[in-house]
Amino acid sequence: MTDALRTAERLADRHPGEAQWPWVFAFTSAKVARYQSSALAKFGDLSAARSVYATAIPSMTAPKPQALAKIEYALLLAGTGRQDEAARLGGEALRVGKQYGSERIVSNVRTLRSKLPERSSEVDDLDHMLISLYDGEQW
């Protein structure tokens, strides 16, 4: 995984603005950071994922990929007992999902919520947002 990510970093941004096969869109360093942070999260390396997420999320300018990255990070946080922070990120992502009508984002937030067993004000807020999403309420 590390070798593949290093290769991706080396190849990113080599032809800015031009898509390279098999990518439909340009393969940028921001995209590499997202994949790197996702891979580290899936391997459970909290400190490395935290560092990469801190760099990756602000470098993503498109709201939907940023929201998806936040959910991936939130899932890692939820798995390590940081439910409040995970719920807060889930709420941020859900706002984007609602704004863009993205069922993928909404579905991923629902998955995140299923990993948050503890009750807190942040988790309650996320619950309210999910419920009101289907009631047509504004939040």
PDB file of C-alpha atoms in Angstrom:
ATOM      1  CA  MET A   1       0.000   0.000   0.000  1.00  0.00           C
ATOM      2  CA  THR A   2       2.771   2.414   0.923  1.00  0.00           C
ATOM      3  CA  ASP A   3       4.617   1.811  -2.353  1.00  0.00           C
ATOM      4  CA  ALA A   4       1.458   2.341  -4.378  1.00  0.00           C
ATOM      5  CA  LEU A   5       0.708   5.584  -2.533  1.00  0.00           C
ATOM      6  CA  ARG A   6       4.259   6.835  -3.101  1.00  0.00           C
ATOM      7  CA  THR A   7       3.925   6.089  -6.812  1.00  0.00           C
ATOM      8  CA  ALA A   8       0.635   7.973  -6.878  1.00  0.00           C
ATOM      9  CA  GLU A   9       2.243  10.971  -5.162  1.00  0.00           C
ATOM     10  CA  ARG A  10       5.067  10.955  -7.706  1.00  0.00           C
ATOM     11  CA  LEU A  11       2.667  10.804 -10.655  1.00  0.00           C
ATOM     12  CA  ALA A  12       0.111  13.312  -9.376  1.00  0.00           C
ATOM     13  CA  ASP A  13      -0.016  16.709 -11.028  1.00  0.00           C
ATOM     14  CA  ARG A  14       2.433  15.707 -13.751  1.00  0.00           C
ATOM     15  CA  HIS A  15       0.031  17.000 -16.427  1.00  0.00           C
ATOM     16  CA  PRO A  16      -2.249  19.447 -14.598  1.00  0.00           C
ATOM     17  CA  GLY A  17      -5.685  19.701 -16.127  1.00  0.00           C
ATOM     18  CA  GLU A  18      -5.287  16.632 -18.328  1.00  0.00           C
ATOM     19  CA  ALA A  19      -6.971  13.417 -17.333  1.00  0.00           C
ATOM     20  CA  GLN A  20      -4.704  10.358 -17.442  1.00  0.00           C
ATOM     21  CA  TRP A  21      -6.203   6.967 -18.224  1.00  0.00           C
ATOM     22  CA  PRO A  22      -7.959   5.351 -16.356  1.00  0.00           C
ATOM     23  CA  TRP A  23      -8.961   8.524 -14.513  1.00  0.00           C
ATOM     24  CA  VAL A  24     -11.852  10.482 -15.928  1.00  0.00           C
ATOM     25  CA  PHE A  25     -10.662  13.597 -14.117  1.00  0.00           C
ATOM     26  CA  ALA A  26      -7.156  14.924 -13.573  1.00  0.00           C
ATOM     27  CA  PHE A  27      -5.200  12.978 -10.960  1.00  0.00           C
ATOM     28  CA  THR A  28      -4.054  15.683  -8.556  1.00  0.00           C
ATOM     29  CA  SER A  29      -2.127  15.720  -5.304  1.00  0.00           C
ATOM     30  CA  ALA A  30      -5.410  16.477  -3.496  1.00  0.00           C
ATOM     31  CA  LYS A  31      -6.862  13.252  -4.893  1.00  0.00           C
ATOM     32  CA  VAL A  32      -3.745  11.340  -3.797  1.00  0.00           C
ATOM     33  CA  ALA A  33      -4.110  12.770  -0.294  1.00  0.00           C
ATOM     34  CA  ARG A  34      -7.716  11.615  -0.144  1.00  0.00           C
ATOM     35  CA  TYR A  35      -6.826   8.062  -1.179  1.00  0.00           C
ATOM     36  CA  GLN A  36      -3.884   8.024   1.206  1.00  0.00           C
ATOM     37  CA  SER A  37      -5.998   9.210   4.112  1.00  0.00           C
ATOM     38  CA  SER A  38      -8.686   6.669   3.247  1.00  0.00           C
ATOM     39  CA  ALA A  39      -6.164   3.817   3.103  1.00  0.00           C
ATOM     40  CA  LEU A  40      -4.601   4.802   6.425  1.00  0.00           C
ATOM     41  CA  ALA A  41      -8.051   5.027   7.994  1.00  0.00           C
ATOM     42  CA  LYS A  42      -8.951   1.561   6.765  1.00  0.00           C
ATOM     43  CA  PHE A  43      -5.723   0.201   8.245  1.00  0.00           C
ATOM     44  CA  GLY A  44      -6.569   1.860  11.554  1.00  0.00           C
ATOM     45  CA  ASP A  45      -3.478   4.084  11.750  1.00  0.00           C
ATOM     46  CA  LEU A  46      -5.143   6.942  13.637  1.00  0.00           C
ATOM     47  CA  SER A  47      -2.149   9.246  14.031  1.00  0.00           C
ATOM     48  CA  ALA A  48      -1.087   9.019  10.374  1.00  0.00           C
ATOM     49  CA  ALA A  49      -4.671   9.265   9.111  1.00  0.00           C
ATOM     50  CA  ARG A  50      -5.302  12.299  11.321  1.00  0.00           C
ATOM     51  CA  SER A  51      -2.238  14.037   9.900  1.00  0.00           C
ATOM     52  CA  VAL A  52      -3.125  13.265   6.280  1.00  0.00           C
ATOM     53  CA  TYR A  53      -6.793  14.183   6.758  1.00  0.00           C
ATOM     54  CA  ALA A  54      -5.748  17.530   8.216  1.00  0.00           C
ATOM     55  CA  THR A  55      -3.868  18.176   4.979  1.00  0.00           C
ATOM     56  CA  ALA A  56      -6.223  16.442   2.550  1.00  0.00           C
ATOM     57  CA  ILE A  57      -9.622  17.854   3.474  1.00  0.00           C
ATOM     58  CA  PRO A  58      -8.770  21.565   3.095  1.00  0.00           C
ATOM     59  CA  SER A  59      -7.001  20.878  -0.218  1.00  0.00           C
ATOM     60  CA  MET A  60     -10.184  19.425  -1.709  1.00  0.00           C
ATOM     61  CA  THR A  61     -12.147  22.198  -3.323  1.00  0.00           C
ATOM     62  CA  ALA A  62     -15.119  20.154  -4.533  1.00  0.00           C
ATOM     63  CA  PRO A  63     -17.730  19.768  -1.775  1.00  0.00           C
ATOM     64  CA  LYS A  64     -18.813  16.191  -2.544  1.00  0.00           C
ATOM     65  CA  PRO A  65     -15.336  14.573  -2.430  1.00  0.00           C
ATOM     66  CA  GLN A  66     -14.601  16.612   0.685  1.00  0.00           C
ATOM     67  CA  ALA A  67     -17.792  15.332   2.314  1.00  0.00           C
ATOM     68  CA  LEU A  68     -16.953  11.733   1.411  1.00  0.00           C
ATOM     69  CA  ALA A  69     -13.468  12.142   2.888  1.00  0.00           C
ATOM     70  CA  LYS A  70     -14.977  13.564   6.074  1.00  0.00           C
ATOM     71  CA  ILE A  71     -17.220  10.517   6.381  1.00  0.00           C
ATOM     72  CA  GLU A  72     -14.269   8.156   5.935  1.00  0.00           C
ATOM     73  CA  TYR A  73     -12.406  10.009   8.644  1.00  0.00           C
ATOM     74  CA  ALA A  74     -15.481  10.078  10.868  1.00  0.00           C
ATOM     75  CA  LEU A  75     -15.770   6.293  10.565  1.00  0.00           C
ATOM     76  CA  LEU A  76     -12.195   5.993  11.802  1.00  0.00           C
ATOM     77  CA  LEU A  77     -12.941   8.338  14.701  1.00  0.00           C
ATOM     78  CA  ALA A  78     -16.090   6.415  15.594  1.00  0.00           C
ATOM     79  CA  GLY A  79     -14.091   3.209  15.731  1.00  0.00           C
ATOM     80  CA  THR A  80     -11.654   4.752  18.179  1.00  0.00           C
ATOM     81  CA  GLY A  81     -14.233   6.137  20.606  1.00  0.00           C
ATOM     82  CA  ARG A  82     -14.388   9.708  19.326  1.00  0.00           C
ATOM     83  CA  GLN A  83     -18.142   9.692  18.717  1.00  0.00           C
ATOM     84  CA  ASP A  84     -18.745  13.419  19.172  1.00  0.00           C
ATOM     85  CA  GLU A  85     -16.145  14.443  16.617  1.00  0.00           C
ATOM     86  CA  ALA A  86     -17.360  11.729  14.235  1.00  0.00           C
ATOM     87  CA  ALA A  87     -20.971  12.903  14.572  1.00  0.00           C
ATOM     88  CA  ARG A  88     -19.956  16.524  13.947  1.00  0.00           C
ATOM     89  CA  LEU A  89     -18.142  15.558  10.734  1.00  0.00           C
ATOM     90  CA  GLY A  90     -21.108  13.408   9.736  1.00  0.00           C
ATOM     91  CA  GLY A  91     -23.385  16.419  10.132  1.00  0.00           C
ATOM     92  CA  GLU A  92     -21.118  18.544   7.944  1.00  0.00           C
ATOM     93  CA  ALA A  93     -21.114  15.857   5.268  1.00  0.00           C
ATOM     94  CA  LEU A  94     -24.878  15.400   5.494  1.00  0.00           C
ATOM     95  CA  ARG A  95     -25.430  19.098   4.797  1.00  0.00           C
ATOM     96  CA  VAL A  96     -23.474  18.677   1.568  1.00  0.00           C
ATOM     97  CA  GLY A  97     -25.373  15.497   0.726  1.00  0.00           C
ATOM     98  CA  LYS A  98     -28.673  17.301   1.170  1.00  0.00           C
ATOM     99  CA  GLN A  99     -27.533  20.358  -0.788  1.00  0.00           C
ATOM    100  CA  TYR A 100     -26.403  18.265  -3.766  1.00  0.00           C
ATOM    101  CA  GLY A 101     -29.028  15.546  -3.504  1.00  0.00           C
ATOM    102  CA  SER A 102     -26.302  12.932  -3.087  1.00  0.00           C
ATOM    103  CA  GLU A 103     -27.744   9.604  -1.970  1.00  0.00           C
ATOM    104  CA  ARG A 104     -24.184   8.248  -1.751  1.00  0.00           C
ATOM    105  CA  ILE A 105     -23.255  10.803   0.898  1.00  0.00           C
ATOM    106  CA  VAL A 106     -26.535  10.324   2.773  1.00  0.00           C
ATOM    107  CA  SER A 107     -26.110   6.549   2.709  1.00  0.00           C
ATOM    108  CA  ASN A 108     -22.546   6.826   4.010  1.00  0.00           C
ATOM    109  CA  VAL A 109     -23.716   9.106   6.827  1.00  0.00           C
ATOM    110  CA  ARG A 110     -26.374   6.541   7.758  1.00  0.00           C
ATOM    111  CA  THR A 111     -23.609   3.905   7.897  1.00  0.00           C
ATOM    112  CA  LEU A 112     -21.586   6.231  10.104  1.00  0.00           C
ATOM    113  CA  ARG A 113     -24.565   6.713  12.411  1.00  0.00           C
ATOM    114  CA  SER A 114     -24.877   2.958  12.828  1.00  0.00           C
ATOM    115  CA  LYS A 115     -21.319   2.968  14.225  1.00  0.00           C
ATOM    116  CA  LEU A 116     -22.151   5.607  16.860  1.00  0.00           C
ATOM    117  CA  PRO A 117     -23.795   3.733  19.732  1.00  0.00           C
ATOM    118  CA  GLU A 118     -23.350   6.372  22.411  1.00  0.00           C
ATOM    119  CA  ARG A 119     -25.779   9.205  22.967  1.00  0.00           C
ATOM    120  CA  SER A 120     -24.484  12.764  23.105  1.00  0.00           C
ATOM    121  CA  SER A 121     -25.646  16.151  21.945  1.00  0.00           C
ATOM    122  CA  GLU A 122     -23.657  15.811  18.699  1.00  0.00           C
ATOM    123  CA  VAL A 123     -25.057  12.340  18.013  1.00  0.00           C
ATOM    124  CA  ASP A 124     -28.562  13.593  18.845  1.00  0.00           C
ATOM    125  CA  ASP A 125     -28.049  16.470  16.386  1.00  0.00           C
ATOM    126  CA  LEU A 126     -27.012  14.007  13.689  1.00  0.00           C
ATOM    127  CA  ASP A 127     -30.076  11.866  14.453  1.00  0.00           C
ATOM    128  CA  HIS A 128     -32.314  14.917  14.115  1.00  0.00           C
ATOM    129  CA  MET A 129     -30.696  15.852  10.800  1.00  0.00           C
ATOM    130  CA  LEU A 130     -31.176  12.343   9.415  1.00  0.00           C
ATOM    131  CA  ILE A 131     -34.800  12.151  10.537  1.00  0.00           C
ATOM    132  CA  SER A 132     -35.655  15.625   9.273  1.00  0.00           C
ATOM    133  CA  LEU A 133     -34.008  14.850   5.946  1.00  0.00           C
ATOM    134  CA  TYR A 134     -36.950  12.611   5.161  1.00  0.00           C
ATOM    135  CA  ASP A 135     -39.546  14.868   6.773  1.00  0.00           C
ATOM    136  CA  GLY A 136     -38.502  17.804   4.612  1.00  0.00           C
ATOM    137  CA  GLU A 137     -37.583  19.941   7.638  1.00  0.00           C
ATOM    138  CA  GLN A 138     -34.893  22.599   7.434  1.00  0.00           C
ATOM    139  CA  TRP A 139     -31.833  22.544   9.712  1.00  0.00           C
TER     140      TRP A 139
END
